[in-house]
XYZ file of N, CA and C in Angstrom:
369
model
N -0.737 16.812 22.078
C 0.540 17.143 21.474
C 1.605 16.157 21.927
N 2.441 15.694 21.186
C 3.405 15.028 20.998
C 5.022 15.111 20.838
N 5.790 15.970 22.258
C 6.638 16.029 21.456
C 8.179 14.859 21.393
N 8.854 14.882 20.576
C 9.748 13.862 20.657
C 11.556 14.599 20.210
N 12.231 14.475 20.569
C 13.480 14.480 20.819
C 14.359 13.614 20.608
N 15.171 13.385 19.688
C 16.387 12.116 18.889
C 17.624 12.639 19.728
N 18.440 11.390 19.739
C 19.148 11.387 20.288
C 20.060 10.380 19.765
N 21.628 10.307 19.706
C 22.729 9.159 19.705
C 23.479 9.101 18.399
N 22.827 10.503 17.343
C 23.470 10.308 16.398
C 25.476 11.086 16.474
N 25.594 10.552 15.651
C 27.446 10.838 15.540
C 28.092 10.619 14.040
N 29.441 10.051 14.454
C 29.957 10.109 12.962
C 30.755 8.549 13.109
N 30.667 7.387 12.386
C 30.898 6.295 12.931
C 31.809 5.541 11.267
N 32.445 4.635 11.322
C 33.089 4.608 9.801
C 32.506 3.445 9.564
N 32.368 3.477 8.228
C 31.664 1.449 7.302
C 31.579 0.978 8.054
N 30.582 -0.582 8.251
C 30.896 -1.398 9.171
C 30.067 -1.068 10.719
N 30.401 -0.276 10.670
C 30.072 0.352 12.409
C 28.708 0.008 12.743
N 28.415 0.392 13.727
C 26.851 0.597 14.365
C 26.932 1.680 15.266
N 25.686 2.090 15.510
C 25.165 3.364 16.031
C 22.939 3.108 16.445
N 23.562 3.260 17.978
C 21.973 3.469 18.719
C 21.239 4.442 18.985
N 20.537 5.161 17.888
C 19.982 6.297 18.603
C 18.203 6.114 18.709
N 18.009 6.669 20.005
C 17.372 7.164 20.789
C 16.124 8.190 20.494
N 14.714 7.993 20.837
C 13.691 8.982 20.683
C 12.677 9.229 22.030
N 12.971 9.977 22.852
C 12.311 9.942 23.876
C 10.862 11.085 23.835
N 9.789 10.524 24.190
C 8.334 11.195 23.496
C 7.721 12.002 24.567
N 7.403 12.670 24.886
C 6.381 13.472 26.069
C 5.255 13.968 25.581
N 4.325 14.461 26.562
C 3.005 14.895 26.309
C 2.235 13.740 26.043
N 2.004 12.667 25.674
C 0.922 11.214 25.566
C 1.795 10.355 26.061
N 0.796 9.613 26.004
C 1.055 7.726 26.476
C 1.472 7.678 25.072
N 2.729 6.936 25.089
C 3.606 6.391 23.791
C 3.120 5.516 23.701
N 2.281 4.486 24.215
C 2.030 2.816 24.149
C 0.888 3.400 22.900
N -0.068 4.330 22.865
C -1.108 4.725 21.923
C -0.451 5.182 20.509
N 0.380 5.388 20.548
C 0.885 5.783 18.990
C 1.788 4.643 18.075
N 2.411 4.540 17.099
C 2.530 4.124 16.414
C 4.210 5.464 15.929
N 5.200 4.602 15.906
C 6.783 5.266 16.069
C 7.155 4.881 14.704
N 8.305 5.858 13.920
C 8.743 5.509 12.997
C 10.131 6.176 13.348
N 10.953 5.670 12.037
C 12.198 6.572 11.492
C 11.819 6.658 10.066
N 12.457 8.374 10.075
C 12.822 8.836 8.490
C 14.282 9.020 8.576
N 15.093 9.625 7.165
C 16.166 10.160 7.089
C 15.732 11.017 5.560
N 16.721 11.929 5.989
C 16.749 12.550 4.995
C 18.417 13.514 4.310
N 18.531 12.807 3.138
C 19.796 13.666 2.795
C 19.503 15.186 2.211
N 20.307 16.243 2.134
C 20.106 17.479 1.684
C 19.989 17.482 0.612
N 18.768 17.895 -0.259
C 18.564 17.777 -1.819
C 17.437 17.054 -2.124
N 17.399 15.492 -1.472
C 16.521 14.656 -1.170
C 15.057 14.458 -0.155
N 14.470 13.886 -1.008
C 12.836 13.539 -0.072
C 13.555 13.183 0.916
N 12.501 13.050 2.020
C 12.987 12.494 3.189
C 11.934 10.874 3.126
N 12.904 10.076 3.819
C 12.438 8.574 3.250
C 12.572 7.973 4.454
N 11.109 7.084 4.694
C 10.858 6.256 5.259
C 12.221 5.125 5.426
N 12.265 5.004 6.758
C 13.319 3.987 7.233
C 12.889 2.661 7.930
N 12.013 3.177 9.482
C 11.236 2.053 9.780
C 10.044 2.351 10.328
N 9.317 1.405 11.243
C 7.879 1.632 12.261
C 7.667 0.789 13.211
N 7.430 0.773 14.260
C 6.941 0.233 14.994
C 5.471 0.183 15.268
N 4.947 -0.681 15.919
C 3.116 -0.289 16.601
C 3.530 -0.046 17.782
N 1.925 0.570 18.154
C 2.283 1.262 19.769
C 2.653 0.123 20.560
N 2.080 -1.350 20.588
C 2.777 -2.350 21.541
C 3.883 -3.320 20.999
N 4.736 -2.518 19.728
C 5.684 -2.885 19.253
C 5.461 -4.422 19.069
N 4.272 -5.134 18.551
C 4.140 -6.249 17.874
C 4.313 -6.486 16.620
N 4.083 -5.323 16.037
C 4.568 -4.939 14.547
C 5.390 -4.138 14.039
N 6.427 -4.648 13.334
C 7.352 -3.691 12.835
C 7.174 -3.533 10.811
N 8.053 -3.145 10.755
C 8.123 -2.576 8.822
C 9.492 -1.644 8.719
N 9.919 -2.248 7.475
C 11.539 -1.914 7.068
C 11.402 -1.320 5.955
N 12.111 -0.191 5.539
C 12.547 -0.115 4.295
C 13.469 -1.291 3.716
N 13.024 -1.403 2.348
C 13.851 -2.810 2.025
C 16.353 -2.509 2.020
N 15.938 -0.990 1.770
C 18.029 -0.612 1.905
C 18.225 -0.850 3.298
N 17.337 -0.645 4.095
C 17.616 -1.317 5.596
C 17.617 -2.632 6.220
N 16.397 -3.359 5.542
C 16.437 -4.968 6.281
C 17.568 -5.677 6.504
N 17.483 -6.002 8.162
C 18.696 -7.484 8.089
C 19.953 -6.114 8.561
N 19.705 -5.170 8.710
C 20.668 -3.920 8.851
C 20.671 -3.551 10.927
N 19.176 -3.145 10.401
C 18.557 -1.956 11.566
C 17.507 -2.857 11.947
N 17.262 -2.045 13.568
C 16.370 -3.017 14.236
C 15.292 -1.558 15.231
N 14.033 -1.463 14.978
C 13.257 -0.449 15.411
C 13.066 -1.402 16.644
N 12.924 -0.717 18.312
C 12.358 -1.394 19.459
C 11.985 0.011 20.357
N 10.645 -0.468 21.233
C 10.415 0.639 21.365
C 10.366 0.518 23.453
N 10.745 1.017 24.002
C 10.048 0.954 25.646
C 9.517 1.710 26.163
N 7.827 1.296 26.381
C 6.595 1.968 26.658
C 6.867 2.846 27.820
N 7.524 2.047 28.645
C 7.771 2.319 29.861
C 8.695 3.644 29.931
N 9.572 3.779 29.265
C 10.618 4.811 29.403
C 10.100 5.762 28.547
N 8.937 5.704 27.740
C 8.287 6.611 26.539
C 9.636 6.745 25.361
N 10.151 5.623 24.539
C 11.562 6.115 24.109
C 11.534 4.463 23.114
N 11.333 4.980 21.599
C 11.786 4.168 20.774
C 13.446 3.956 20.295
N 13.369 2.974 20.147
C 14.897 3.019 19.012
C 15.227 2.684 18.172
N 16.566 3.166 17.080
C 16.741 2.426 16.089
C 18.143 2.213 16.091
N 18.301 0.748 15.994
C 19.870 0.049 16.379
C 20.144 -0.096 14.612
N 21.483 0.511 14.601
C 21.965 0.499 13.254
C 23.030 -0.336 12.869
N 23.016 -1.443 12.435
C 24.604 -2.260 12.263
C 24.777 -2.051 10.821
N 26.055 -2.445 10.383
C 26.887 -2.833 9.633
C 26.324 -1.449 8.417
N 26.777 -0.144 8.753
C 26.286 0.840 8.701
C 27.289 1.092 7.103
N 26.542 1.547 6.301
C 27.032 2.205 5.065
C 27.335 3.557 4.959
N 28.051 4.338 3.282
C 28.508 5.572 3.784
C 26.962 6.357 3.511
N 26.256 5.425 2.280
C 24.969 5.785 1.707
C 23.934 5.749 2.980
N 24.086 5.376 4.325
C 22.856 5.707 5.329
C 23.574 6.907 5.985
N 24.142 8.046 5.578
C 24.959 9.237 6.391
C 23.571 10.039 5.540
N 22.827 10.654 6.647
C 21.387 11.150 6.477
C 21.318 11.958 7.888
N 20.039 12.865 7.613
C 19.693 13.422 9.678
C 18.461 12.572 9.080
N 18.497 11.736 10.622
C 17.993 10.921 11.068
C 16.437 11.764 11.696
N 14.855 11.154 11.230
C 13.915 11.985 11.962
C 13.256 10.868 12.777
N 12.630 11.429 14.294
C 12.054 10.308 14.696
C 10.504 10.768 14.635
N 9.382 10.015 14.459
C 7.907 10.426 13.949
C 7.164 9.651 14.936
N 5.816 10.334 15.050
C 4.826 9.204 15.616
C 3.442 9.559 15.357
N 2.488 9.142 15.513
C 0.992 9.085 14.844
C 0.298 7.801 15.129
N -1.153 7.984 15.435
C -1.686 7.136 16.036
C -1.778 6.199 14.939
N -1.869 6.576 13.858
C -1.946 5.293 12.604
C -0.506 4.318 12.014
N -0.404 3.420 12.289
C 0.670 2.314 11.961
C 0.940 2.989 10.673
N -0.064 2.578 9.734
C -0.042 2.765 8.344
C 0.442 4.489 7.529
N -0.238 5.930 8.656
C 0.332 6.854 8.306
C 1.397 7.386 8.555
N 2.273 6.306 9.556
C 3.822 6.813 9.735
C 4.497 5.792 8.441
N 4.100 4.591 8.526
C 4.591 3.796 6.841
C 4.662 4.711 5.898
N 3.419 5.266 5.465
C 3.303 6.109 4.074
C 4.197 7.630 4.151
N 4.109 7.823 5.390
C 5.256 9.120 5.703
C 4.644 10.246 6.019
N 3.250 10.281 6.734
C 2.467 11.521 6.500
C 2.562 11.283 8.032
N 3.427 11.367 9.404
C 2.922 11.259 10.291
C 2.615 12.713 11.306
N 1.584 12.773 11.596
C 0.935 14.125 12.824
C 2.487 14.700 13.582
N 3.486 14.164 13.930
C 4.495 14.125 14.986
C 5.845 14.192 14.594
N 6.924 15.065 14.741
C 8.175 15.233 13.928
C 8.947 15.496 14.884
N 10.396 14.964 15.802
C 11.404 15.512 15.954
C 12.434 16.138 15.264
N 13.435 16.693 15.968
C 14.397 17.963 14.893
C 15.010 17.487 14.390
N 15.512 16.086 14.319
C 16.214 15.397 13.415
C 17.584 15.057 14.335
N 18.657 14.252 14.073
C 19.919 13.789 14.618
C 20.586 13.690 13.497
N 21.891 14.079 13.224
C 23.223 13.503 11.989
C 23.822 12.584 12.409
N 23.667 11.436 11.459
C 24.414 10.355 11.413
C 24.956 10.619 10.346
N 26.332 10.338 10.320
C 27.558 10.369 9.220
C 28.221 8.811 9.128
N 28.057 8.273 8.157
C 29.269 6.773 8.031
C 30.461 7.025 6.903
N 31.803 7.105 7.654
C 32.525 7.501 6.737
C 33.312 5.962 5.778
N 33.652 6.080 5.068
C 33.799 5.159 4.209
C 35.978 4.935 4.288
C-alpha cells in the first residue's frame, strides 16, 4: 500500500508560480513511477505530468509544457510539481498518483491516489 499526501496548493494570481509537494509512505518511492492529475468540477480529471521511479523520464501534458516541471527526491520519498507562469485555466484540485507502471500513470489508470490540493490562479 501506497499512501501519498499533496501538499503547497493555494490561491496565486496570472503569472505566478506555485510548488506543491507529494510526500509517499508505505514503499520505496524509487520503485514506482509518480504523476500529477487535476481535475475541475464537472470535468474528467486529466493527466498533467509523470515521472519514472529514478526520475530519468519525464512526460507533459502538451497545456503544460515549457510551464511545469515534475522532480522527484527518492530520498525524502516526495515528488514535485513546480508551476510557473500559471494561468486562470490551470485553477483545478491538483491529484498526486503513483503505480509501478510509467505508462499506467500516463494513461491515468494509476493503483495510488492522494486527496487532492486546490490550486486557484486568479486572473
Amino acid at each position: 500500500q501506497v499512501r501519498l499526501v499533496e501538499s503547497g496548493g493555494g490561491l496565486v494570481q496570472a503569472g505566478g508560480s506555485l510548488k506543491l509537494s507529494c510526500a509517499a509512505s508505505g514503499r520505496t518511492l524509487s520503485t514506482y513511477a509518480m504523476g500529477w492529475f487535476r481535475q475541475v468540477p464537472g470535468k474528467e480529471r486529466e493527466f498533467v505530468a509523470v515521472i519514472s521511479g529514478s526520475g530519468g523520464s519525464t512526460s507533459y501534458a502538451d497545456s503544460v509544457k515549457g510551464r511545469f516541471t515534475i522532480s522527484r527526491d527518492n530520498a525524502k520519498n516526495t515528488v514535485y510539481l513546480q508551476m510557473n507562469s500559471l494561468k486562470p485555466e490551470d485553477t483545478a484540485v491538483y491529484y498526486c498518483a503513483a503505480d509501478r507502471s510509467f505508462n499506467t500513470v500516463r494513461t491515468g489508470t494509476p493503483n495510488y491516489w492522494g486527496q487532492g490540493t486546490q490550486v486557484t490562479v486568479s486572473s
